[in-house]
Amino acid sequence: MKILKYYAHTGIREDRSDWQLLADHLENTAALAAGRAAPLGLPAAAYMAGLFHDFGKYDPAFDRVLSGEKLLVDHSTAGAALLHARTPAGLRPISEVIGYAILGHHAGLPDRHGGDSSMERRLETFRDPIAPEISAAASPDFGPVARELAKLMRPASCGFDLSVAARMVFSCLVDADFRDTESFYAGLNGTRPDRDWPALADLLPEWRDAFGAHMAGFRQNGRINRLRAEILIHVRQAAAMAPGLFTLTVPTGGGKTLASLGFALDHAARHGHRRIIFAIPYAGAGIET
């Protein structure tokens, strides 16, 4: 039987009347991702990532998966491969930034080179199973993405800036993909997930008071404790500085984790930031504007 429609997610009805169309999921995810990325200056890049992240679900074999067959179908390489093939040679960094996000939106960001899961290997070994007319109808516009990335790249640190942009696009895509899928199934089940959270600005006064009370509970005696207190004061005073990239070099045991959290709370309050992202493995705090 020829498949006339392509689906992203199954529903309840056997006639598929309540299944989510793939085109709807791609468009919804693209719009959500663009909204998440707008404060970062990357809405066009995130939109493109969302629009092609599940392009591999146009593989007829994926419809068999949705029908219950036990098949392994790689649906996260096709979109990256298509963009890689269509990107003009001079704009190749665009396909790489977005390709990382697409390739990793389920498994995590891949390495550039290396094993079978690397970007290079996956693109080299990809064999396109999608009908040529579907791929031909795709028309990615790389111009807006190129202009976005160009605005964010600094001459002395293009590599670093590009890597940060790739991670931000990835984050926005993963969030948008999850949100649209959650919304679809919530609609089927008649539920409504609680996604209306207080603004950071409304929470900061209480959080800063709690942080201050917690820090006041530490003993101040001894040379090490006095050094920790001095580091905290120094770091929190620096929170008044203009937003940018900061480093803190403190030996193990110097209190840098709590000090950086204090900086994040104060810096967010001072400059009206919307989020604090605290990455524990790196003992660092990042603030999204």
mmCIF file of N, CA, C and O in Angstrom, residues 6 8 19-31 58 180:
data_model
loop_
_atom_site.group_PDB
_atom_site.id
_atom_site.type_symbol
_atom_site.label_atom_id
_atom_site.label_comp_id
_atom_site.label_asym_id
_atom_site.label_seq_id
_atom_site.Cartn_x
_atom_site.Cartn_y
_atom_site.Cartn_z
ATOM 1 N N TYR A 6 2.835 11.109 5.817
ATOM 2 C CA TYR A 6 3.960 10.737 6.665
ATOM 3 C C TYR A 6 3.697 11.288 8.064
ATOM 4 O O TYR A 6 3.227 12.419 8.215
ATOM 5 N N ALA A 8 4.816 11.716 12.333
ATOM 6 C CA ALA A 8 5.906 11.834 13.304
ATOM 7 C C ALA A 8 5.641 10.992 14.538
ATOM 8 O O ALA A 8 6.549 10.366 15.080
ATOM 9 N N TRP A 19 -3.184 10.776 14.523
ATOM 10 C CA TRP A 19 -1.726 10.728 14.526
ATOM 11 C C TRP A 19 -1.187 12.105 14.148
ATOM 12 O O TRP A 19 -1.858 12.888 13.447
ATOM 13 N N GLN A 20 0.022 12.407 14.569
ATOM 14 C CA GLN A 20 0.614 13.698 14.241
ATOM 15 C C GLN A 20 1.342 13.619 12.907
ATOM 16 O O GLN A 20 2.267 12.825 12.727
ATOM 17 N N LEU A 21 0.941 14.482 11.991
ATOM 18 C CA LEU A 21 1.604 14.533 10.697
ATOM 19 C C LEU A 21 3.043 15.019 10.861
ATOM 20 O O LEU A 21 3.322 15.911 11.669
ATOM 21 N N LEU A 22 3.934 14.436 10.091
ATOM 22 C CA LEU A 22 5.340 14.805 10.178
ATOM 23 C C LEU A 22 5.540 16.277 9.837
ATOM 24 O O LEU A 22 6.302 16.984 10.506
ATOM 25 N N ALA A 23 4.858 16.754 8.812
ATOM 26 C CA ALA A 23 5.009 18.163 8.420
ATOM 27 C C ALA A 23 4.610 19.092 9.555
ATOM 28 O O ALA A 23 5.248 20.137 9.779
ATOM 29 N N ASP A 24 3.573 18.726 10.311
ATOM 30 C CA ASP A 24 3.142 19.556 11.441
ATOM 31 C C ASP A 24 4.195 19.562 12.546
ATOM 32 O O ASP A 24 4.490 20.609 13.129
ATOM 33 N N HIS A 25 4.752 18.398 12.841
ATOM 34 C CA HIS A 25 5.758 18.322 13.896
ATOM 35 C C HIS A 25 7.007 19.119 13.517
ATOM 36 O O HIS A 25 7.580 19.823 14.358
ATOM 37 N N LEU A 26 7.427 19.029 12.268
ATOM 38 C CA LEU A 26 8.603 19.773 11.830
ATOM 39 C C LEU A 26 8.372 21.277 11.932
ATOM 40 O O LEU A 26 9.232 22.015 12.427
ATOM 41 N N GLU A 27 7.227 21.725 11.491
ATOM 42 C CA GLU A 27 6.933 23.158 11.529
ATOM 43 C C GLU A 27 6.769 23.647 12.966
ATOM 44 O O GLU A 27 7.276 24.719 13.334
ATOM 45 N N ASN A 28 6.071 22.878 13.792
ATOM 46 C CA ASN A 28 5.882 23.268 15.195
ATOM 47 C C ASN A 28 7.226 23.357 15.923
ATOM 48 O O ASN A 28 7.483 24.305 16.669
ATOM 49 N N THR A 29 8.058 22.340 15.707
ATOM 50 C CA THR A 29 9.358 22.317 16.370
ATOM 51 C C THR A 29 10.226 23.478 15.899
ATOM 52 O O THR A 29 10.927 24.119 16.694
ATOM 53 N N ALA A 30 10.182 23.765 14.605
ATOM 54 C CA ALA A 30 10.965 24.875 14.061
ATOM 55 C C ALA A 30 10.546 26.199 14.690
ATOM 56 O O ALA A 30 11.397 27.017 15.079
ATOM 57 N N ALA A 31 9.232 26.412 14.805
ATOM 58 C CA ALA A 31 8.740 27.664 15.381
ATOM 59 C C ALA A 31 9.116 27.786 16.858
ATOM 60 O O ALA A 31 9.530 28.858 17.321
ATOM 61 N N TYR A 58 10.755 10.680 6.863
ATOM 62 C CA TYR A 58 10.173 10.465 5.527
ATOM 63 C C TYR A 58 10.631 9.142 4.939
ATOM 64 O O TYR A 58 10.162 8.744 3.867
ATOM 65 N N ASP A 180 7.021 20.010 21.712
ATOM 66 C CA ASP A 180 5.956 19.734 20.747
ATOM 67 C C ASP A 180 5.434 18.311 20.894
ATOM 68 O O ASP A 180 4.231 18.075 20.792
#
